[in-house]
mmCIF file of C-alpha atoms in Angstrom:
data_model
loop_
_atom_site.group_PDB
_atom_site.id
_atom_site.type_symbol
_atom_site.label_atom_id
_atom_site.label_comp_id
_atom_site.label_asym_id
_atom_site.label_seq_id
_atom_site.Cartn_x
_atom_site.Cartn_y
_atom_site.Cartn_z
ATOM 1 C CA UNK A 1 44.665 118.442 10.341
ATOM 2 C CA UNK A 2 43.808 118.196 14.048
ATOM 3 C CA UNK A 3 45.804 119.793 16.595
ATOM 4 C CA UNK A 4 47.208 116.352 17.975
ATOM 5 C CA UNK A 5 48.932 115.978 14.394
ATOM 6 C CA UNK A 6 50.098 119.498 13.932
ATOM 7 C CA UNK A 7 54.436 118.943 13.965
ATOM 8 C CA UNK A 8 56.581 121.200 16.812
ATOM 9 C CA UNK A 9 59.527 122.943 16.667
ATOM 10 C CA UNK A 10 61.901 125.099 18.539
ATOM 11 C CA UNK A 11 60.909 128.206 19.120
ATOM 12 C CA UNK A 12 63.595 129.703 21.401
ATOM 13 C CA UNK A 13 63.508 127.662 24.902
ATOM 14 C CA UNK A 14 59.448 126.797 23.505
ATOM 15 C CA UNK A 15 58.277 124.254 21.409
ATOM 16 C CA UNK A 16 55.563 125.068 19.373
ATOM 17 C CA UNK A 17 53.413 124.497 16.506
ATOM 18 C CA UNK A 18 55.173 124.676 13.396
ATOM 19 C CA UNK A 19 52.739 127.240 11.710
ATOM 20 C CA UNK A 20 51.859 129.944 14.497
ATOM 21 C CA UNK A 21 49.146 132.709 14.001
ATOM 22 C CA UNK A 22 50.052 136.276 13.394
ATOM 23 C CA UNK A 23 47.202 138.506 14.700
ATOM 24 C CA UNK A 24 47.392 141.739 13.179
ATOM 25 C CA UNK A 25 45.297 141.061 10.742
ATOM 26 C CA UNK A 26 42.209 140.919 13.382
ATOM 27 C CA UNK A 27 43.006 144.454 14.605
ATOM 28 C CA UNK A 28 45.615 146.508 11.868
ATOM 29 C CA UNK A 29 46.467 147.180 8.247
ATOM 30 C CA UNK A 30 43.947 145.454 6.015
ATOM 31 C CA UNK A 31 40.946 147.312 6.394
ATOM 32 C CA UNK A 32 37.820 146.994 8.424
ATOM 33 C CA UNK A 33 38.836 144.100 11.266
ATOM 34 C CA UNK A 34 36.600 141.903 11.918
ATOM 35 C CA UNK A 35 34.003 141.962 14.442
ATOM 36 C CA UNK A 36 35.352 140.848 18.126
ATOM 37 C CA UNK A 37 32.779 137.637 17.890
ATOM 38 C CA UNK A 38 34.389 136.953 14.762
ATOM 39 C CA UNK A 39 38.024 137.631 16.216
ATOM 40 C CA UNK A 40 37.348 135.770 19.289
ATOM 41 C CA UNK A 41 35.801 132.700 17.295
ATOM 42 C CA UNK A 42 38.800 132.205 15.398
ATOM 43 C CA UNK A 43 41.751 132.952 18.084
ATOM 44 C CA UNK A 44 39.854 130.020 19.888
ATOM 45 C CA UNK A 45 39.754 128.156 17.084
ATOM 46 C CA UNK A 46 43.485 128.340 16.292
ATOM 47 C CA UNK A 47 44.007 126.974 19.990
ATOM 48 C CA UNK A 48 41.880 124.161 19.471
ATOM 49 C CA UNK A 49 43.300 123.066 15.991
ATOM 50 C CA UNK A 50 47.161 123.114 18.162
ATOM 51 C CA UNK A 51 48.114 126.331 17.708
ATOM 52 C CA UNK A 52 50.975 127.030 20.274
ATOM 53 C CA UNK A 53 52.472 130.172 18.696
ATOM 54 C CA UNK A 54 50.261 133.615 18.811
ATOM 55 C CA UNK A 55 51.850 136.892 17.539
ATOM 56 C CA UNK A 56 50.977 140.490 18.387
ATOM 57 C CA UNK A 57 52.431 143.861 18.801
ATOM 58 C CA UNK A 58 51.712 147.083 20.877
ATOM 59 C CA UNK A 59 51.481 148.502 17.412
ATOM 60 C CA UNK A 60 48.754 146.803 16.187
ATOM 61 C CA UNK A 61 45.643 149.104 16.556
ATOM 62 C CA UNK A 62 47.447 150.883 19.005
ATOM 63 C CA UNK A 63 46.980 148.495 21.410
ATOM 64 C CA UNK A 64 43.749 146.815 20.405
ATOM 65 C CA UNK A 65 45.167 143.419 19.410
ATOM 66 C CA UNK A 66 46.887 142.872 22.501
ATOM 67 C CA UNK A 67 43.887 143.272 24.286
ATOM 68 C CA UNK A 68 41.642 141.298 21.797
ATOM 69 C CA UNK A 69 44.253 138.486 22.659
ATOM 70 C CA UNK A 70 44.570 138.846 26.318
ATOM 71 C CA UNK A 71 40.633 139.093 26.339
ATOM 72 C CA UNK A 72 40.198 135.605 24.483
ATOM 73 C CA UNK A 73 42.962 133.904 25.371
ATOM 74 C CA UNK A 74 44.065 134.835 28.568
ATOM 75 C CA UNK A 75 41.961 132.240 30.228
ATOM 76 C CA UNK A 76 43.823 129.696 28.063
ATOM 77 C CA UNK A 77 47.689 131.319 28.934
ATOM 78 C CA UNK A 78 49.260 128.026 30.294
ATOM 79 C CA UNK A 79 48.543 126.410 26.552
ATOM 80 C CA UNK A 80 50.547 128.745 24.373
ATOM 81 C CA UNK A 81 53.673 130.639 23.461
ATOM 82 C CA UNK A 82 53.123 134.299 23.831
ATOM 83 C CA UNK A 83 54.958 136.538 21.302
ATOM 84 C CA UNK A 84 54.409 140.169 21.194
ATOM 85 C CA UNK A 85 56.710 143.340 20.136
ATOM 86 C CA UNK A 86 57.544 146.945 21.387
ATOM 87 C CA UNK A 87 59.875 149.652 20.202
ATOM 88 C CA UNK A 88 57.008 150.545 17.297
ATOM 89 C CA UNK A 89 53.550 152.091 19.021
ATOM 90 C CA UNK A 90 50.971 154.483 18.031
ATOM 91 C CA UNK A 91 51.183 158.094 19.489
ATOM 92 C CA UNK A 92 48.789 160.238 18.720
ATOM 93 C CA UNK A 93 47.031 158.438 16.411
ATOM 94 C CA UNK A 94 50.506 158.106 14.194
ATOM 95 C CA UNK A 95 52.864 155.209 13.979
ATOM 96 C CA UNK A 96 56.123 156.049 16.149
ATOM 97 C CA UNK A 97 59.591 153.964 16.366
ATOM 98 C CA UNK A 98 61.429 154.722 19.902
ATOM 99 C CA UNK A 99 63.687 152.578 21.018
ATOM 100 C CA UNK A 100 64.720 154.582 24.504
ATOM 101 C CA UNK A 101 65.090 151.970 27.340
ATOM 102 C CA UNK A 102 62.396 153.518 29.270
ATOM 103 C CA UNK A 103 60.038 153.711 26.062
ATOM 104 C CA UNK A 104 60.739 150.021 25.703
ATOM 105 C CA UNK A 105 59.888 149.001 29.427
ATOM 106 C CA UNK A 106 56.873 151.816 29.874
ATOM 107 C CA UNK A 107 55.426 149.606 26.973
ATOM 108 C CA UNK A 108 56.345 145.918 27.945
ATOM 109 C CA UNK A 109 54.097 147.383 31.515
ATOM 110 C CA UNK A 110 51.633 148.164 29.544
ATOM 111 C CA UNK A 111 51.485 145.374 27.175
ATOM 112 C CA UNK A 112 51.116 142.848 30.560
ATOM 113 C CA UNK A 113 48.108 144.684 31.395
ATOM 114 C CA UNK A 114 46.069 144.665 28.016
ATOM 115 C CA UNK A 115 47.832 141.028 27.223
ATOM 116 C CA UNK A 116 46.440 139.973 31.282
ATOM 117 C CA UNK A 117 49.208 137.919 31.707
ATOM 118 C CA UNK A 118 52.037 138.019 34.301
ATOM 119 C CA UNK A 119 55.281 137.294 31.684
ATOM 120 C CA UNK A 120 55.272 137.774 27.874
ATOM 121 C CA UNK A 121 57.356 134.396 26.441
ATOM 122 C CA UNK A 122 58.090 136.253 23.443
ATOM 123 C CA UNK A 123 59.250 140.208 23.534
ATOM 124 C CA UNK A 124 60.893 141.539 19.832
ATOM 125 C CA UNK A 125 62.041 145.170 19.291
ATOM 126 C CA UNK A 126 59.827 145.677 16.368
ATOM 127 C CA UNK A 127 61.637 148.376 14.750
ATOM 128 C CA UNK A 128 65.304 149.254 15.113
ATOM 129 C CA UNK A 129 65.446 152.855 16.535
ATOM 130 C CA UNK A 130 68.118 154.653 14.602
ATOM 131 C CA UNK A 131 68.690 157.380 16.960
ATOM 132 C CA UNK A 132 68.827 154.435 19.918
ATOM 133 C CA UNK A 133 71.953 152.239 19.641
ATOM 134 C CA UNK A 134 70.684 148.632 19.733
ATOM 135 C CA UNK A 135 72.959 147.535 22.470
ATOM 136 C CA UNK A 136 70.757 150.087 24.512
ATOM 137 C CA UNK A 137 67.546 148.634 23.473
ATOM 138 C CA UNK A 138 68.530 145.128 23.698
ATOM 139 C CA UNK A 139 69.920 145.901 27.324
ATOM 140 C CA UNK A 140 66.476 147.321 28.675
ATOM 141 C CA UNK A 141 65.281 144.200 26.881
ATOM 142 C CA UNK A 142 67.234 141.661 29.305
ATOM 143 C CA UNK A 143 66.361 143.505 32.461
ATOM 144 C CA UNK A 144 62.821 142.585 31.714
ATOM 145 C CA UNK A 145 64.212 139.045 31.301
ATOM 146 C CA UNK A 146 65.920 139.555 34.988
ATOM 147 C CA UNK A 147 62.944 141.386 36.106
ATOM 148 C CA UNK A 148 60.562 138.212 35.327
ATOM 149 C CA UNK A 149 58.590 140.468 32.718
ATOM 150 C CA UNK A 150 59.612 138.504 30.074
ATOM 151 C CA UNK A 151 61.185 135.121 29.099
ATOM 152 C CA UNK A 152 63.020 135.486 25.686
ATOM 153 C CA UNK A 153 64.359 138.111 23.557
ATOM 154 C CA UNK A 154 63.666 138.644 19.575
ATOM 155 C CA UNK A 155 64.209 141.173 16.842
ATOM 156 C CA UNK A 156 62.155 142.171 14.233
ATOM 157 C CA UNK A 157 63.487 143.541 10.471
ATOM 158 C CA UNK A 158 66.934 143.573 11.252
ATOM 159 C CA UNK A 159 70.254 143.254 9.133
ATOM 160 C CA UNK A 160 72.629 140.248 10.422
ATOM 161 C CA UNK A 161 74.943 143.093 11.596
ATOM 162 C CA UNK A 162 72.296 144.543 13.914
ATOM 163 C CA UNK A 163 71.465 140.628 15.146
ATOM 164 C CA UNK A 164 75.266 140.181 16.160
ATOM 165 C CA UNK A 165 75.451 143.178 17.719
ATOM 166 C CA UNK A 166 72.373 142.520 19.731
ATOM 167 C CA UNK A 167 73.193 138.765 20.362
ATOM 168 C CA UNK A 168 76.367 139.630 21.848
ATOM 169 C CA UNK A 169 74.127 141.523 24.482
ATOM 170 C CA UNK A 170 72.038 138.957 25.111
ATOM 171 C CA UNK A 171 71.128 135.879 23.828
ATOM 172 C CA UNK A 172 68.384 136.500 21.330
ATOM 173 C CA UNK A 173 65.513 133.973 20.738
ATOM 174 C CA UNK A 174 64.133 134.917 17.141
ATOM 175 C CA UNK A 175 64.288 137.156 14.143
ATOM 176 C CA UNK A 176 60.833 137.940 12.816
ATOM 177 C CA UNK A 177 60.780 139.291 9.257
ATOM 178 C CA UNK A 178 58.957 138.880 5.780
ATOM 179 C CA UNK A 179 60.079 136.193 4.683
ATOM 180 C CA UNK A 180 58.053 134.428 1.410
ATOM 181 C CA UNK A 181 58.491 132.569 -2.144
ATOM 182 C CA UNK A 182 58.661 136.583 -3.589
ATOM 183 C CA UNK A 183 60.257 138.073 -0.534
ATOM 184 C CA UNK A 184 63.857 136.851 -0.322
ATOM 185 C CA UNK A 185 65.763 139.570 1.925
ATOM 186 C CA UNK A 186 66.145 137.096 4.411
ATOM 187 C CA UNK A 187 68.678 134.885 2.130
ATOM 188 C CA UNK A 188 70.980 137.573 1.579
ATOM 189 C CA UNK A 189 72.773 137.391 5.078
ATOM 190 C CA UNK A 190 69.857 137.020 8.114
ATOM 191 C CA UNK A 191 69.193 133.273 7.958
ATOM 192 C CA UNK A 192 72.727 132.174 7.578
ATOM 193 C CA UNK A 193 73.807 134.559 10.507
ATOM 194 C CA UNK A 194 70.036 132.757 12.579
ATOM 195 C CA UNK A 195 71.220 129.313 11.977
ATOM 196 C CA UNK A 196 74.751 130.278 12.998
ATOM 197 C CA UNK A 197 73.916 131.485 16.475
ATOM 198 C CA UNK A 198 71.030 129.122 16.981
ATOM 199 C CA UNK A 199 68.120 132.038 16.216
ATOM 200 C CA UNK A 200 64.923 130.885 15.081
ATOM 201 C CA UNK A 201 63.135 132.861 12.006
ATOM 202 C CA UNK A 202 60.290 133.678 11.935
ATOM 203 C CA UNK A 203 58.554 134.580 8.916
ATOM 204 C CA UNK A 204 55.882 136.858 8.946
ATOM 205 C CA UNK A 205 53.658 137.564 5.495
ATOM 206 C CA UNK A 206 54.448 134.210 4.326
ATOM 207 C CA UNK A 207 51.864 134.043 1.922
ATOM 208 C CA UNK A 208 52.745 137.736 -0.131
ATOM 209 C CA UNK A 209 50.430 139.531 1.856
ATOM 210 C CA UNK A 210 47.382 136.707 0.022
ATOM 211 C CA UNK A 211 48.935 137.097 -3.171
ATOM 212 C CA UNK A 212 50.210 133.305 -3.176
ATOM 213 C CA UNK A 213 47.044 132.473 -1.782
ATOM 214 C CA UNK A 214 45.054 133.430 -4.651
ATOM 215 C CA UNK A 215 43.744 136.523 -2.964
ATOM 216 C CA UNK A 216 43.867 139.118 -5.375
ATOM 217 C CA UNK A 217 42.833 137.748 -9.165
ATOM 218 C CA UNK A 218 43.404 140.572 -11.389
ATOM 219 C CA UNK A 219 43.603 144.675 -10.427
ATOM 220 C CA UNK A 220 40.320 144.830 -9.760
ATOM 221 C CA UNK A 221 40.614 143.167 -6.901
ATOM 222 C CA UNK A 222 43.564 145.837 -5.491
ATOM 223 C CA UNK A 223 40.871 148.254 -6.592
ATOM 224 C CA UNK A 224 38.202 147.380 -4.473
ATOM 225 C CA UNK A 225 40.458 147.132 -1.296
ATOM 226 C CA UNK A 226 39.403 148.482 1.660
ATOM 227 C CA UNK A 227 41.391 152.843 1.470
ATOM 228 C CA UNK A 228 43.163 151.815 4.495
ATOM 229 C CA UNK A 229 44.408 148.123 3.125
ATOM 230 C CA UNK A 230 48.499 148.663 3.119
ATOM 231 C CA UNK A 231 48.444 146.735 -0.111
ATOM 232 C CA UNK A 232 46.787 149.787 -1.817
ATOM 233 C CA UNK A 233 51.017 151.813 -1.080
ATOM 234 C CA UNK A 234 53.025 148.636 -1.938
ATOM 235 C CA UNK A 235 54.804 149.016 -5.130
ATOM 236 C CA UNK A 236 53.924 145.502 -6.216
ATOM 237 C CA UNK A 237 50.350 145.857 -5.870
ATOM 238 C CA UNK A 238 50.271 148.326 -8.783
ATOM 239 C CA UNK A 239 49.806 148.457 -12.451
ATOM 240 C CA UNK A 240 52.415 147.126 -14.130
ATOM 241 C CA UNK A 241 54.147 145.769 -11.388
ATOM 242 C CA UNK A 242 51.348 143.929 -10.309
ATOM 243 C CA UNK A 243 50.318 142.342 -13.597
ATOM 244 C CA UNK A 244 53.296 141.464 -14.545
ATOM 245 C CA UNK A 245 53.094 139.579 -10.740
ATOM 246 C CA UNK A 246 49.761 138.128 -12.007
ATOM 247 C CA UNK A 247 51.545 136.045 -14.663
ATOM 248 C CA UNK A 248 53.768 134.008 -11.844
ATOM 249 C CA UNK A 249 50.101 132.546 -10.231
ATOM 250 C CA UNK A 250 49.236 130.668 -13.141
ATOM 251 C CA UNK A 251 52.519 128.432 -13.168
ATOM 252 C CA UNK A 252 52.380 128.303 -9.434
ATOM 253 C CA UNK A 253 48.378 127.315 -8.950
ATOM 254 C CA UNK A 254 49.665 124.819 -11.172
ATOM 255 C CA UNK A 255 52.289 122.978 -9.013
ATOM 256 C CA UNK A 256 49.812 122.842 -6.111
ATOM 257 C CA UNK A 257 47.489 121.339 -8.058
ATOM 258 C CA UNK A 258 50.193 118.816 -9.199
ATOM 259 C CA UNK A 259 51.410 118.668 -5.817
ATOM 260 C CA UNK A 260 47.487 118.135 -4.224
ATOM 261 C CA UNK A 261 47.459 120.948 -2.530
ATOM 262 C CA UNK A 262 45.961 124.835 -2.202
ATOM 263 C CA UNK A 263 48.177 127.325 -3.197
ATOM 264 C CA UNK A 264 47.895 128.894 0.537
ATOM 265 C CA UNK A 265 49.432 125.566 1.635
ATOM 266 C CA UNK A 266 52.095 125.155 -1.108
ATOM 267 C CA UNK A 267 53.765 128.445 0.012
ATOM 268 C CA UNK A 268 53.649 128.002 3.452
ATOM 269 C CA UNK A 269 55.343 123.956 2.845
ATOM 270 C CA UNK A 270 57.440 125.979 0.728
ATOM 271 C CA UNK A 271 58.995 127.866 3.976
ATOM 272 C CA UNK A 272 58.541 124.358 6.322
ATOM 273 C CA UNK A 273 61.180 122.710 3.861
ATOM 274 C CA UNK A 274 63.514 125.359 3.597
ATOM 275 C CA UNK A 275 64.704 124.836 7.579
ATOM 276 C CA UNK A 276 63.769 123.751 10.691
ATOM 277 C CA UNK A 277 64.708 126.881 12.129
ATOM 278 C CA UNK A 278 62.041 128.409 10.409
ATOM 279 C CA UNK A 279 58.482 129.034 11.185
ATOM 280 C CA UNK A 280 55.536 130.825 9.885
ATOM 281 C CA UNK A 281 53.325 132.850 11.340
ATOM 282 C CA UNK A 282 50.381 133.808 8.351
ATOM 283 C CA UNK A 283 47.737 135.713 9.354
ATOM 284 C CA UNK A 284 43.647 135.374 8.648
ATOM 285 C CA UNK A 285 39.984 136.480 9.455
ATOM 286 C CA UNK A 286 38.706 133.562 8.536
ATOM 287 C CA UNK A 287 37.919 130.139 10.574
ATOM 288 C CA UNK A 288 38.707 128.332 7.009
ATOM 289 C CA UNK A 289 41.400 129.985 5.630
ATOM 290 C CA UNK A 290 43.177 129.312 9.268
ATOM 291 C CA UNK A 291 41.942 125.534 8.660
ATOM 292 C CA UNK A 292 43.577 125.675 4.955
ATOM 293 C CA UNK A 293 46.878 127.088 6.735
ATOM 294 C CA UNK A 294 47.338 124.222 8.993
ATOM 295 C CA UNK A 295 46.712 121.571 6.470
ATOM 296 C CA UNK A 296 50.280 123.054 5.325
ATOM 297 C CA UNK A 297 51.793 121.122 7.448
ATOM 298 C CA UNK A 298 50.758 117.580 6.426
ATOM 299 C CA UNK A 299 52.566 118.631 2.463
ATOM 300 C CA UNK A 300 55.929 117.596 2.406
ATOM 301 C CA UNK A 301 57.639 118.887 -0.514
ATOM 302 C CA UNK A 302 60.869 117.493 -2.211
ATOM 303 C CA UNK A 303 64.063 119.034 -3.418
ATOM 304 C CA UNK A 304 63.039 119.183 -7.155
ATOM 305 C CA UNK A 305 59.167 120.836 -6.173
ATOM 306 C CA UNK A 306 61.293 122.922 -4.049
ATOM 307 C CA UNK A 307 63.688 123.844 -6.394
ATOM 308 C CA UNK A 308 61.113 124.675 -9.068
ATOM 309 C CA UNK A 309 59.334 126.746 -7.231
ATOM 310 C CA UNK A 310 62.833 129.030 -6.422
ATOM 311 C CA UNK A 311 62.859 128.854 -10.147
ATOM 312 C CA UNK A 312 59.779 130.217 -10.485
ATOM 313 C CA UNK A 313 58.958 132.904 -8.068
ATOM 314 C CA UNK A 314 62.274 134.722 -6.213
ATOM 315 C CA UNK A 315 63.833 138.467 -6.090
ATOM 316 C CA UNK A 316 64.901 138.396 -9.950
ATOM 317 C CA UNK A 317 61.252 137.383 -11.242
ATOM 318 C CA UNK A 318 58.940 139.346 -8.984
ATOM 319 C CA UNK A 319 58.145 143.137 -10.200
ATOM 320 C CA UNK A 320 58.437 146.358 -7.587
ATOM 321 C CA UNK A 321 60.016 146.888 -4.101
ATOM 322 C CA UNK A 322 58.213 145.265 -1.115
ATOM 323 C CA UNK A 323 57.738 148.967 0.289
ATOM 324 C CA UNK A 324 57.133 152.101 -0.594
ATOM 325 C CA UNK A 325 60.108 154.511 0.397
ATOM 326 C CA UNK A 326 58.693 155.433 3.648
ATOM 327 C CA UNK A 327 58.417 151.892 4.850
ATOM 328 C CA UNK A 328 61.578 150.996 3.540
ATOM 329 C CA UNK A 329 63.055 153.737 6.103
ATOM 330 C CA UNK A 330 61.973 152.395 8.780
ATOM 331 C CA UNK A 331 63.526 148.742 8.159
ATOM 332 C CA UNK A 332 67.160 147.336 8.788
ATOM 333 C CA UNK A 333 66.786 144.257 6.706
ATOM 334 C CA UNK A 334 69.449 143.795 3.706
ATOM 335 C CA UNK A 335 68.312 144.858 0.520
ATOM 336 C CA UNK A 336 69.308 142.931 -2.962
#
């Protein structure tokens, strides 16, 4: 699908493309990155296909994404929607939520440098700071807004409580959390509370971390994962959970092939026809898995394919927790 075809939607006071790129993956969490030629080839790849939507963090190699992104991209600024988080950073060499109003705009300062761009569109609190009520965070937030540092406001893991609390502050753009066929936390209270106040979600991991992409055959696959892949601590990555998890692809390759499409792509349509207040943002190293993403777009699914597919794959079916117990502290989302 060329760019020209690629459908918008609202993101915030943006319209973008309705499947957006999450970058971590070229910088954080799944092993060895790849190399910046390849990283750079397929950032500017993504623009040229109609990608409008590119997501980072300060967190993501400590730093390195943003400035992989500013780097590529920032010649290219005026043709996309930047998104980026703070309030989760590495310090010294360790992951660290603070969510202290100076923390927040010492970061966002930083982030403008690496990201070489003047205003971030984008700006989530990645993390919600316990010790930091959120009406603090979310106020340091809008004086970047008034400060011209930044144009919107979003949240990132967060319980519907926590979004009302913060949208009463300020008017907040998004929600960004996991959000896939066998990741449902969102349904329990978030998405009803988005659509209510006119939030867009965005889902990040919307293909199971490459599980409903087909990624990972059998546990040999999980075995031969790169020591610092974060698959290798998630609870439904291993033995028994994850072959019981093995048993739901068959089914599923199934409908796609029914449907004419790749599994990548039926998950992803999947999440298109569940709102229009929802958008995805999957991740890749590849030039044609990003390709295979986008063709997601052109599958239009209907009521009974979606309906089957909640049969099939959903909170009741799947086997283990998302995260391990130390991930799981450091998230406000609803848990079934």
């Amino acid at each position: 699908m060329s760019g020209s075809q690629l459908p918008q939607r609202a993101l915030g006071p943006f319209a973008v493309s309705a499947i957006g790129l999450g970058c971590m993956n070229l910088s954080h969490a799944y092993g060895v990155p790849p190399s910046p030629e390849a990283a750079e080839a397929l950032l500017l790849k993504a623009l040229d296909l109609g990608v409008t939507h590119f997501d980072t963090a300060a967190l993501y190699g400590f730093g390195a994404n943003e400035t992989l992104v500013g780097k590529v991209l920032g010649r290219h600024r005026s043709r996309f929607t930047l998104a980026s988080k703070c309030g989760m950073t590495g310090v010294d060499g360790k992951r660290a939520i603070d969510g202290r109003p100076a923390t927040l705009k010492r970061t966002c300062e930083e982030a403008l440098g690496r990201l070489q761009t003047e205003v971030i569109d984008l700006y989530y609190l990645h993390r919600l700071d316990r010790q930091v009520p959120v009406e603090d965070s979310i106020g340091a937030l809008a004086d970047l807004v008034r400060e011209g540092k930044i144009r919107a406001i979003g949240l990132s893991e967060v319980s519907a409580d926590t979004l009302r609390r913060a949208h009463a502050v300020h008017p907040v753009a998004a929600v960004q959390t996991e959000y896939s066929l066998w990741t449902r936390n969102a349904e329990i209270a978030v998405l009803d509370a988005c659509r209510e106040l006119g939030v867009v979600f965005v889902a990040f991991a919307p293909l199971a971390r490459g599980f409903l992409a087909g990624a990972l055959h059998d546990p040999a696959d999980v075995d031969a994962l790169d020591a610092r892949d974060l698959r290798r601590a998630m609870p439904r990555f291993q033995g028994a959970n994850f072959a019981a998890n093995l048993r739901l692809l068959e089914e599923y390759a199934a409908i796609a092939e029914e449907l004419g499409c790749t599994p990548a792509q039926l998950a992803l349509a999947w999440l298109l026809a569940k709102g229009e207040h929802i958008l995805p943002i999957p991740g890749t190293t590849r030039i044609d898995h990003l390709e295979e993403n986008l063709g997601a777009a052109g599958v239009a699914l209907g009521a009974d394919s979606v309906a089957r597919l909640d049969a099939l794959i959903n909170q009741r079916t799947v086997a283990g927790v998302r995260y391990n117990a130390a991930a799981q502290a450091d998230i406000d989302t609803e848990e079934f």
